[in-house]
Short mmCIF file of C-alpha atoms and ligand atoms in Angstrom, two decimals:
data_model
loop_
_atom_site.label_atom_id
_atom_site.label_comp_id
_atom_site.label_asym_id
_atom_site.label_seq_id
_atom_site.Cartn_x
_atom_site.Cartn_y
_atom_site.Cartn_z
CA UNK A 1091 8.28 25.68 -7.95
CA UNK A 1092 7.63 22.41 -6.47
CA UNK A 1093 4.51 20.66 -7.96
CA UNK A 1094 1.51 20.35 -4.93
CA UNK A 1095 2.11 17.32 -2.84
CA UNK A 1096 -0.62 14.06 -3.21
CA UNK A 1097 -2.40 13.22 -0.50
CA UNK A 1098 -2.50 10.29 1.29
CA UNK A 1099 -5.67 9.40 3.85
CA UNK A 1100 -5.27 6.06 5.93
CA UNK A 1101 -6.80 4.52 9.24
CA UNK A 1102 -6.49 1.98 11.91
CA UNK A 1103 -8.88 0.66 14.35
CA UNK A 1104 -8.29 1.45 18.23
CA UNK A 1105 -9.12 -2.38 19.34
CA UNK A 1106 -6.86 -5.48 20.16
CA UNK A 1107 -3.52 -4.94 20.69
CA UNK A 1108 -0.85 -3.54 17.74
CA UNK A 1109 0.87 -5.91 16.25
CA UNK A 1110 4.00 -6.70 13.62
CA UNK A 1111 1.25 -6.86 10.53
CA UNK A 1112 -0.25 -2.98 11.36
CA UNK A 1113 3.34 -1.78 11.34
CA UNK A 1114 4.90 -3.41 8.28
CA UNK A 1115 2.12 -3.64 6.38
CA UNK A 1116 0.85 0.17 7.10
CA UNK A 1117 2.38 2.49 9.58
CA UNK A 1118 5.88 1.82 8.69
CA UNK A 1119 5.10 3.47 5.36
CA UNK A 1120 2.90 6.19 6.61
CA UNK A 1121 6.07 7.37 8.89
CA UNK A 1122 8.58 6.69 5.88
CA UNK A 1123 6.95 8.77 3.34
CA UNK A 1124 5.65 11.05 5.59
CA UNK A 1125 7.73 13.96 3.31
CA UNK A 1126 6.58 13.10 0.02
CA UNK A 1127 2.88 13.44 1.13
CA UNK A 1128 0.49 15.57 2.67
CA UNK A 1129 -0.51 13.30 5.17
CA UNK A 1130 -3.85 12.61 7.03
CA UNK A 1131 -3.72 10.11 9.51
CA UNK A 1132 -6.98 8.70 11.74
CA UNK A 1133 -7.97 6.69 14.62
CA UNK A 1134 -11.13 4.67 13.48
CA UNK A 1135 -13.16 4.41 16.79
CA UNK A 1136 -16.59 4.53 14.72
CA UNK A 1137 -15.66 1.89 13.12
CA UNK A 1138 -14.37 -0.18 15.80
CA UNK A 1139 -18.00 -0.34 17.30
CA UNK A 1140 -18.86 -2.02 14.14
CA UNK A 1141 -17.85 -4.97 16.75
CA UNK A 1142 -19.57 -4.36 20.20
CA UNK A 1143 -16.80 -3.01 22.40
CA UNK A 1144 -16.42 -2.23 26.10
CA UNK A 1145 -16.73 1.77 26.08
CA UNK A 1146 -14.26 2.02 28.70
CA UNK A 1147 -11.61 0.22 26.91
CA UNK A 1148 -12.44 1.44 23.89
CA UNK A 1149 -11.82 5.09 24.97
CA UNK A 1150 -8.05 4.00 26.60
CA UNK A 1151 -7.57 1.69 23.20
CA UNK A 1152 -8.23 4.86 21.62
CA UNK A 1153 -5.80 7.26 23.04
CA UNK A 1154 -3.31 4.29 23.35
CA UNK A 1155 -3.34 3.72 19.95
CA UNK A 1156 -3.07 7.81 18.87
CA UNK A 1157 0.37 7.19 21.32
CA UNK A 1158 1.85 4.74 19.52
CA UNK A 1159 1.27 6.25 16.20
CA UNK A 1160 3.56 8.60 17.08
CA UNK A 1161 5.90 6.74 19.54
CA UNK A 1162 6.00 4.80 15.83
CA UNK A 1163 7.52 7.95 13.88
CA UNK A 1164 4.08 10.14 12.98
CA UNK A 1165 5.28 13.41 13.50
CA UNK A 1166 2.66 15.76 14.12
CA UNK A 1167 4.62 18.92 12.02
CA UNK A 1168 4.57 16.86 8.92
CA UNK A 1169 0.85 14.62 9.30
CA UNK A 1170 -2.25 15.38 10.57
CA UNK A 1171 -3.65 13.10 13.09
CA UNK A 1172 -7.07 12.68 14.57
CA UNK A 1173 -9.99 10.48 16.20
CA UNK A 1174 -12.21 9.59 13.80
CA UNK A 1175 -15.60 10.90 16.09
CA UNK A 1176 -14.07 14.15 16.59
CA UNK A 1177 -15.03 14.77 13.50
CA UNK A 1178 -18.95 14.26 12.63
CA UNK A 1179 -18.76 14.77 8.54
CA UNK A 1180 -17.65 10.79 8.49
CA UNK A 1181 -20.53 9.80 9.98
CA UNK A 1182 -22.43 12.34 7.86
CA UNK A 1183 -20.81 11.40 4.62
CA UNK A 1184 -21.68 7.76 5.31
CA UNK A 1185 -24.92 8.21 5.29
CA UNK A 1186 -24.99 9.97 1.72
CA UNK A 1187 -22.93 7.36 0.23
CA UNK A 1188 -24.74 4.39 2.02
CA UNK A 1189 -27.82 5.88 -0.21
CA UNK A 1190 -26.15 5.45 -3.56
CA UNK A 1191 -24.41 1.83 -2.14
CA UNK A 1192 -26.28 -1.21 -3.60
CA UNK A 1193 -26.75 -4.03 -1.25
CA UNK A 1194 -24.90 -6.38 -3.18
CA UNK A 1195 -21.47 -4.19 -3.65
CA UNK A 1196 -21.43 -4.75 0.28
CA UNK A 1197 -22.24 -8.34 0.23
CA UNK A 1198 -19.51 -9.10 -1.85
CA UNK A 1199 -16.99 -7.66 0.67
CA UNK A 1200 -14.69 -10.87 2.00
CA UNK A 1201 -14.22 -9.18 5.42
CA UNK A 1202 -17.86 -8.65 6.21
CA UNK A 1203 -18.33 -12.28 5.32
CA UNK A 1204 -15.29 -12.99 7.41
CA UNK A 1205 -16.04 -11.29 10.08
CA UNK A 1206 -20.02 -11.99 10.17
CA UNK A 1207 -19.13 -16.24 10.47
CA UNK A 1208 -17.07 -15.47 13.74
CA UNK A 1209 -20.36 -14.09 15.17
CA UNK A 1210 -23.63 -15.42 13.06
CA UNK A 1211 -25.88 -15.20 15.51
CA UNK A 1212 -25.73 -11.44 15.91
CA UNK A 1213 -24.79 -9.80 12.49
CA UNK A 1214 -25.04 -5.96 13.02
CA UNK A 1215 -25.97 -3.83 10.09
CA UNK A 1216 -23.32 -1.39 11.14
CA UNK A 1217 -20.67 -4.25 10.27
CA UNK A 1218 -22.54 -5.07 6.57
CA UNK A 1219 -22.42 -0.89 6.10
CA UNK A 1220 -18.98 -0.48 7.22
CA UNK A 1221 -17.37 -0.06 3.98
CA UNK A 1222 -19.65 3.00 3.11
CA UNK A 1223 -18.11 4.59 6.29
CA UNK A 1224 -14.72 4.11 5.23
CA UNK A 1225 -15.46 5.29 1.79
CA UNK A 1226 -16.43 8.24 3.51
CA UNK A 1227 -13.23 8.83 5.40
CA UNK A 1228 -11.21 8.65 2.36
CA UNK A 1229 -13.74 10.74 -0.18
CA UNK A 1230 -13.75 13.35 2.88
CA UNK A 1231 -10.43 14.48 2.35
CA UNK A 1232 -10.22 14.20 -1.60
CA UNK A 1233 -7.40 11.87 -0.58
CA UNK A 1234 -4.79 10.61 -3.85
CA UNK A 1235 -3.63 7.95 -2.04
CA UNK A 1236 -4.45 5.11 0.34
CA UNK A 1237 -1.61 3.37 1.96
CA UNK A 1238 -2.73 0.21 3.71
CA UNK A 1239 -2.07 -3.61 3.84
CA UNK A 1240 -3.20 -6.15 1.17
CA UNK A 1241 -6.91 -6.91 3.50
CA UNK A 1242 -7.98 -3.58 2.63
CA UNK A 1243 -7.64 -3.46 -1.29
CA UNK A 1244 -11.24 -4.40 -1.96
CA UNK A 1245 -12.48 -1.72 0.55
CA UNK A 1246 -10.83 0.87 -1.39
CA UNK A 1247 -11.68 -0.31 -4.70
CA UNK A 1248 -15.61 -0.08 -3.49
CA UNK A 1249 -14.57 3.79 -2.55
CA UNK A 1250 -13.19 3.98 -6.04
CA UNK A 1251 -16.43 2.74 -7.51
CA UNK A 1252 -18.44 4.74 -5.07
CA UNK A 1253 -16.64 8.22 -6.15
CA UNK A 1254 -17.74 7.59 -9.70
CA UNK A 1255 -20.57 6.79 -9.26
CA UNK A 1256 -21.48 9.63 -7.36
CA UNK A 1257 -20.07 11.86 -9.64
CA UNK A 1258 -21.23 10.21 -12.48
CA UNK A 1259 -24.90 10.73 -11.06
CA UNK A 1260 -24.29 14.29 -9.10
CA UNK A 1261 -21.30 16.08 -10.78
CA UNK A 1262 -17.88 15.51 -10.32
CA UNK A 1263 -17.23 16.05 -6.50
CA UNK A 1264 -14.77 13.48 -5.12
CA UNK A 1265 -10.93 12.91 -6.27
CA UNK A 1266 -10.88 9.27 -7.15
CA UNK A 1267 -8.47 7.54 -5.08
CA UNK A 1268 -5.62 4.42 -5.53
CA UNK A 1269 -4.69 1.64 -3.19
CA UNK A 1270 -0.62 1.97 -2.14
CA UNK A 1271 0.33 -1.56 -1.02
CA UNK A 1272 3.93 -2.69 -0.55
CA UNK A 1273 5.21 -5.50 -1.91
CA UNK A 1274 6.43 -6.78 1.14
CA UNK A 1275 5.05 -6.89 4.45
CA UNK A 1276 1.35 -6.08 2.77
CA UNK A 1277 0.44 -9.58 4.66
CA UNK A 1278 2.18 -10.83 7.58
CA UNK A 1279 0.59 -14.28 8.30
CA UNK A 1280 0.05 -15.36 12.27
CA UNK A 1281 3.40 -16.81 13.61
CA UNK A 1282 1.65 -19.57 15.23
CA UNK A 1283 -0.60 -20.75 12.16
CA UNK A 1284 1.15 -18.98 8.69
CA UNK A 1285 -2.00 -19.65 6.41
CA UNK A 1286 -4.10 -17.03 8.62
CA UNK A 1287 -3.39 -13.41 8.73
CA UNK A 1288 -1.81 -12.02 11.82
CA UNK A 1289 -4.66 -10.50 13.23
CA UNK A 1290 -5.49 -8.25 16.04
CA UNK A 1291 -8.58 -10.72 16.96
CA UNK A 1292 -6.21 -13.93 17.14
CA UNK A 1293 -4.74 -12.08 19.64
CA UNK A 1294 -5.40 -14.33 22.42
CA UNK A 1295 -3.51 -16.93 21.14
CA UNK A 1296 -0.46 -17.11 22.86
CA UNK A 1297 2.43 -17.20 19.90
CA UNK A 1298 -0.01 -15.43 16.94
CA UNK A 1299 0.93 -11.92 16.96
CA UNK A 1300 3.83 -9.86 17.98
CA UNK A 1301 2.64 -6.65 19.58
CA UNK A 1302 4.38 -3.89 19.15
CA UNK A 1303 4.71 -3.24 23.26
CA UNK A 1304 5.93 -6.80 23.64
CA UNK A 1305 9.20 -7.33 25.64
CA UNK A 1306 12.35 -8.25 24.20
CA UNK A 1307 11.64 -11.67 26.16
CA UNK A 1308 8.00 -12.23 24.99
CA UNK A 1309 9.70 -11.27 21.27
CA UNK A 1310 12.35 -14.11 21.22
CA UNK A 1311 10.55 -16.39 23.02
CA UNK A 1312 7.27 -15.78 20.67
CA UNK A 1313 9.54 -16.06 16.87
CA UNK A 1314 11.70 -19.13 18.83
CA UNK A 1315 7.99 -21.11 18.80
CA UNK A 1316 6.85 -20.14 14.69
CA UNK A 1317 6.19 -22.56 12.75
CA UNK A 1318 8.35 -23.69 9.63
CA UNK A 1319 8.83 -26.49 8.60
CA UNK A 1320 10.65 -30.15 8.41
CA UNK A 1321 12.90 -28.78 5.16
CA UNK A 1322 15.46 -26.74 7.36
CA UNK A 1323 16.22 -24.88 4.02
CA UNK A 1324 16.31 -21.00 4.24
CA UNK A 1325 15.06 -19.58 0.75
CA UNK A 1326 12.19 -17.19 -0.04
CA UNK A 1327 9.64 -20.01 -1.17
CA UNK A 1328 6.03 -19.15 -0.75
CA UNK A 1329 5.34 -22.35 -0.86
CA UNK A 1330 6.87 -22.82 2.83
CA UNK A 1331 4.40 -20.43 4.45
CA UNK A 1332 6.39 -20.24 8.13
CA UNK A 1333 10.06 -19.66 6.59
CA UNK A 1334 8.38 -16.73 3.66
CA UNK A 1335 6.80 -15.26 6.51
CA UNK A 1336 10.27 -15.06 8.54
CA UNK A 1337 12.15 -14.03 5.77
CA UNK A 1338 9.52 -11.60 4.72
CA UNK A 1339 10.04 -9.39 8.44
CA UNK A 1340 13.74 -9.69 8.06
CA UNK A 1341 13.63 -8.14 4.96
CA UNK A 1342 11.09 -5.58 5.95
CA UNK A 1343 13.26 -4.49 8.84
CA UNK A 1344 16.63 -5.20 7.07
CA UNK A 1345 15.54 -3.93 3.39
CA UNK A 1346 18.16 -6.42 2.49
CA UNK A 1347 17.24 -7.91 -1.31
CA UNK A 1348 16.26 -12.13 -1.15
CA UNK A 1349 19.16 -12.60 -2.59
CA UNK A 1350 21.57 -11.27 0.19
CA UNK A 1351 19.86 -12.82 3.05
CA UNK A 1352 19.43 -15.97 1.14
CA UNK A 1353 23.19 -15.79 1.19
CA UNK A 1354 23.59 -14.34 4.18
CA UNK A 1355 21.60 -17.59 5.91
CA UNK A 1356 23.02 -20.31 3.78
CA UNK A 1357 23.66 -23.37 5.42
CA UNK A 1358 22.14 -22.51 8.50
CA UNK A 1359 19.09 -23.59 10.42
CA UNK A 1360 15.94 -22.46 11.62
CA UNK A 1361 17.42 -21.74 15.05
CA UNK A 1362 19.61 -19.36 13.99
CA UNK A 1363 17.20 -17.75 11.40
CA UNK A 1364 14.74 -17.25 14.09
CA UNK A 1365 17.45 -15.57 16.52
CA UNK A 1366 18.61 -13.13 14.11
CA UNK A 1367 15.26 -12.38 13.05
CA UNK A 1368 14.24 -11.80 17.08
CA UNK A 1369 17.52 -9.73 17.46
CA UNK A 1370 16.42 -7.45 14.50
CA UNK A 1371 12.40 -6.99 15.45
CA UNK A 1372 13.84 -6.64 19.59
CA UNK A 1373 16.30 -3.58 18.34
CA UNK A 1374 13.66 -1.79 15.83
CA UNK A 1375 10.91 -1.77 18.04
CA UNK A 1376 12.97 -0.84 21.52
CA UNK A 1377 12.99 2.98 21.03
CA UNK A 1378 9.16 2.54 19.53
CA UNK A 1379 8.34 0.94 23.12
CA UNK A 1380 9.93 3.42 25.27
CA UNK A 1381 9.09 6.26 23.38
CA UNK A 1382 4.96 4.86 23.99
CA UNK A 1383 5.69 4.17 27.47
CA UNK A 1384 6.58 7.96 27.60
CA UNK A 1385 4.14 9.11 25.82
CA UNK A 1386 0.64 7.34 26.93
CA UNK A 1387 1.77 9.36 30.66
CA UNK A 1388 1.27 12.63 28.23
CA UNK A 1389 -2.45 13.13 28.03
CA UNK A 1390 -2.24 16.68 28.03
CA UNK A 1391 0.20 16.42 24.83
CA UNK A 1392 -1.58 13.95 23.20
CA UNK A 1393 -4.83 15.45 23.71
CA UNK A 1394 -3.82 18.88 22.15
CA UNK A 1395 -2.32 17.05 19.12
CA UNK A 1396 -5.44 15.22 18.98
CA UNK A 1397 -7.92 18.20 19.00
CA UNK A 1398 -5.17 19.86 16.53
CA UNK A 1399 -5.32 17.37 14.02
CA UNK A 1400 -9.10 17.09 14.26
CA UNK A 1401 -9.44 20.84 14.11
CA UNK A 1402 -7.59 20.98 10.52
CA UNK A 1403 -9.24 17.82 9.55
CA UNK A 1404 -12.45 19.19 10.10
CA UNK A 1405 -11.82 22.30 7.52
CA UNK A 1406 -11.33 19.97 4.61
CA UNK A 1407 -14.08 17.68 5.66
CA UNK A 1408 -16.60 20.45 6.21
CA UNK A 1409 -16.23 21.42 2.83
CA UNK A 1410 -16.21 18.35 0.85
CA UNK A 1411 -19.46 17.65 2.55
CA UNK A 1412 -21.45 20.66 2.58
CA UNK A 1413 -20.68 20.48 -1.53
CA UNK A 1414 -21.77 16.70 -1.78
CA UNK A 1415 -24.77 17.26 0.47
CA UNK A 1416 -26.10 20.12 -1.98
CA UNK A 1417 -25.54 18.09 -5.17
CA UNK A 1418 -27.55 15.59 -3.50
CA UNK A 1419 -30.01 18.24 -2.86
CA UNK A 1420 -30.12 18.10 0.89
CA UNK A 1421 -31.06 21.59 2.18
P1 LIG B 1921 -6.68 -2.89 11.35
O1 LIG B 1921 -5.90 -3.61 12.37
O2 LIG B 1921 -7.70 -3.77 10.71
O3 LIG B 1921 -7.23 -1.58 11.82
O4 LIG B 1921 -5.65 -2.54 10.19
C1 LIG B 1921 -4.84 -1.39 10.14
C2 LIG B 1921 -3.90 -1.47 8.96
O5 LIG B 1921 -2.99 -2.57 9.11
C3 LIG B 1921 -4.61 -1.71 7.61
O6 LIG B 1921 -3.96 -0.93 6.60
C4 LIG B 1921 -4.40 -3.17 7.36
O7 LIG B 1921 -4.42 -3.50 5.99
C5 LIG B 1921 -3.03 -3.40 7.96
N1 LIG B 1921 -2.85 -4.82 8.39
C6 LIG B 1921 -3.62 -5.46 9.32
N2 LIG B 1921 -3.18 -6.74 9.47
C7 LIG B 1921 -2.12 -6.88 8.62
C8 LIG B 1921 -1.22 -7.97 8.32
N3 LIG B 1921 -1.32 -9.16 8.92
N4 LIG B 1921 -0.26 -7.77 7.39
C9 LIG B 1921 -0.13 -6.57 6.79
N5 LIG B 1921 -0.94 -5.51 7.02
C10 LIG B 1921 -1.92 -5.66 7.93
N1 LIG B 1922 -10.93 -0.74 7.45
C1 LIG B 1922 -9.57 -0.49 7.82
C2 LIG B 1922 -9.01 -1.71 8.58
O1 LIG B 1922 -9.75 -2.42 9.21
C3 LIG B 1922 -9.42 0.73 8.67
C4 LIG B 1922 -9.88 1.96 7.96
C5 LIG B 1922 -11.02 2.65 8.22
C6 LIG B 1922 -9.22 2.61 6.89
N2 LIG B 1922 -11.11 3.71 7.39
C7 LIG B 1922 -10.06 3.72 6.55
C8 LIG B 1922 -8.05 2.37 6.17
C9 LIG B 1922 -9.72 4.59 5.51
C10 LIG B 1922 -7.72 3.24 5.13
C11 LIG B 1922 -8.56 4.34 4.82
O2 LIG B 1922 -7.86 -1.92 8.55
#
């Protein structure tokens, strides 16, 4: 008999548009090891309000997003898939966990600090707490596994020290769980600027991100402007932050090894290096793009997926709760 599968718990934010860093750092390897998992897949809305957002656009982010999760490869057979405020035990959960939290576990968190000097003037608590939320969403579902880009390692690692500590104190109720980041593609840096992040909130600068809905025009012409670099040499040297980057989505989309695109590239410049990069990223994400422009005209489809996945999300979330709620003593 095969041994039980792990399971793997991961999220992504309905706001801003998806780009090139989302897919290779994260959703590329939910859909590629969707069979060795059991898979649980969600649509963070609650904590996209962390952020005030336009509740019109934040309802058509969200379904848009649930349709390109699976114009992306998510197959609903194999992963669960759901909207985070379908299902109120996150919300719930947070709340426990936000009461065991100390302040300064949460003040050490680089995105809240990040994220707090782009707005200082109006620094909502939700934002400070929303850490304890995504705890939540991962000790829900007694998840083994977290797969998600290098930004988010701390996160989890404050959901690791949360578990214990809650069973430590209450009796051991949560599976502890581990960060899975790649070792490539776990940070795709801004094409324009390739010491920042790519970033869904850059995304009104004009040559930052590639989304993943962008044209085969808007691709070429957006990886023709990135910045390199005044050494026209094509190796994998972090130290030359615009060519690593490059390199780093060829090889993501290739899974080439450095060593045969080094060769591959060798004595060429960075006009034919961005080219062949554009050629790959255009081909990889064309079916992706039609397959979303089919789908987001589906909202009957994607609305029973959506209400299936947060039905047998709910089961497993129920329970974890009701358990940690009563070890807390809550009647
Ligand atoms: P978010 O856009 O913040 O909801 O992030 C969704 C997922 O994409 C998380 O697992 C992030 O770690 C990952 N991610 C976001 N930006 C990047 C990036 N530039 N490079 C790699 N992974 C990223
Ligand atoms: N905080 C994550 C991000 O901004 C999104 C997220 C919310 C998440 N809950 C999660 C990721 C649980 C993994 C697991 O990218």
């Amino acid at each position: 008999m095969q041994n039980k599968k792990s399971r793997v718990f991961s999220g992504i934010q309905p706001t801003g548009n998806i780009h090139l860093g989302n897919y290779l750092g994260a959703i590329k390897n939910w859909v590629d090891r969707q069979d060795h998992y059991e898979n649980i897949f969600c649509v963070v809305n609650s904590h996209a309000i962390t952020i005030p957002q336009d509740p019109k656009i934040l309802k058509e982010k969200t379904f848009e997003l649930s349709a390109m999760l699976l114009a992306c490869g998510i197959d609903p057979k194999k992963s669960t898939l759901f909207i985070q405020s379908q299902v109120q035990e996150h919300t719930s959960l947070a709340w426990l966990l936000t009461c065991i939290t100390p302040m300064g576990d949460l003040n050490r968190m680089t995105q809240f600090k990040d994220k707090s000097q782009k707005n200082p003037k109006s620094i909502l608590s939700g934002l400070f707490n929303y850490p304890n939320l995504m705890s939540a969403d991962i000790l829900l579902y007694q998840s083994d596994f977290v797969p998600v880009g290098e930004d988010q390692k701390q996160h989890i690692e404050l959901a690791r020290d949360t578990a214990l500590r809650f069973n430590r104190d209450f009796g051991e109720t949560f599976v502890i769980p581990k960060p899975l980041i790649m070792q490539e593609g776990a940070r795709i840096m801004g094409l324009d600027d390739p010491s920042k992040k790519m970033s869904k909130s850059s995304g009104d600068k004009p040559n930052h991100l590639i989304a993943l809905i962008d044209t085969p025009e808007e691709i070429l012409k957006k990886f023709k402007k990135a910045t390199t670099d005044s050494q026209n040499l094509i190796t994998f040297d972090k130290e030359r932050l615009g060519v690593y980057n490059l390199l780093t989505i060829y090889q993501c989309f290739t899974q080439k090894s450095q060593k045969t695109i080094e060769e591959e590239f060798k004595g060429e410049g960075y006009g034919k290096l961005k080219s062949k990069i554009a050629e790959v990223v255009i081909e990889s994400l064309r079916p992706i793009r039609e397959s979303y422009n089919y789908l987001i005209t589906q909202k009957d489809y994607l609305e029973k997926i959506l209400a299936e996945g947060a039905k047998s999300a709910r089961e497993i979330a129920q329970k974890t709760y009701q358990d940690a709620k009563e070890k807390m003593g809550l009647i």
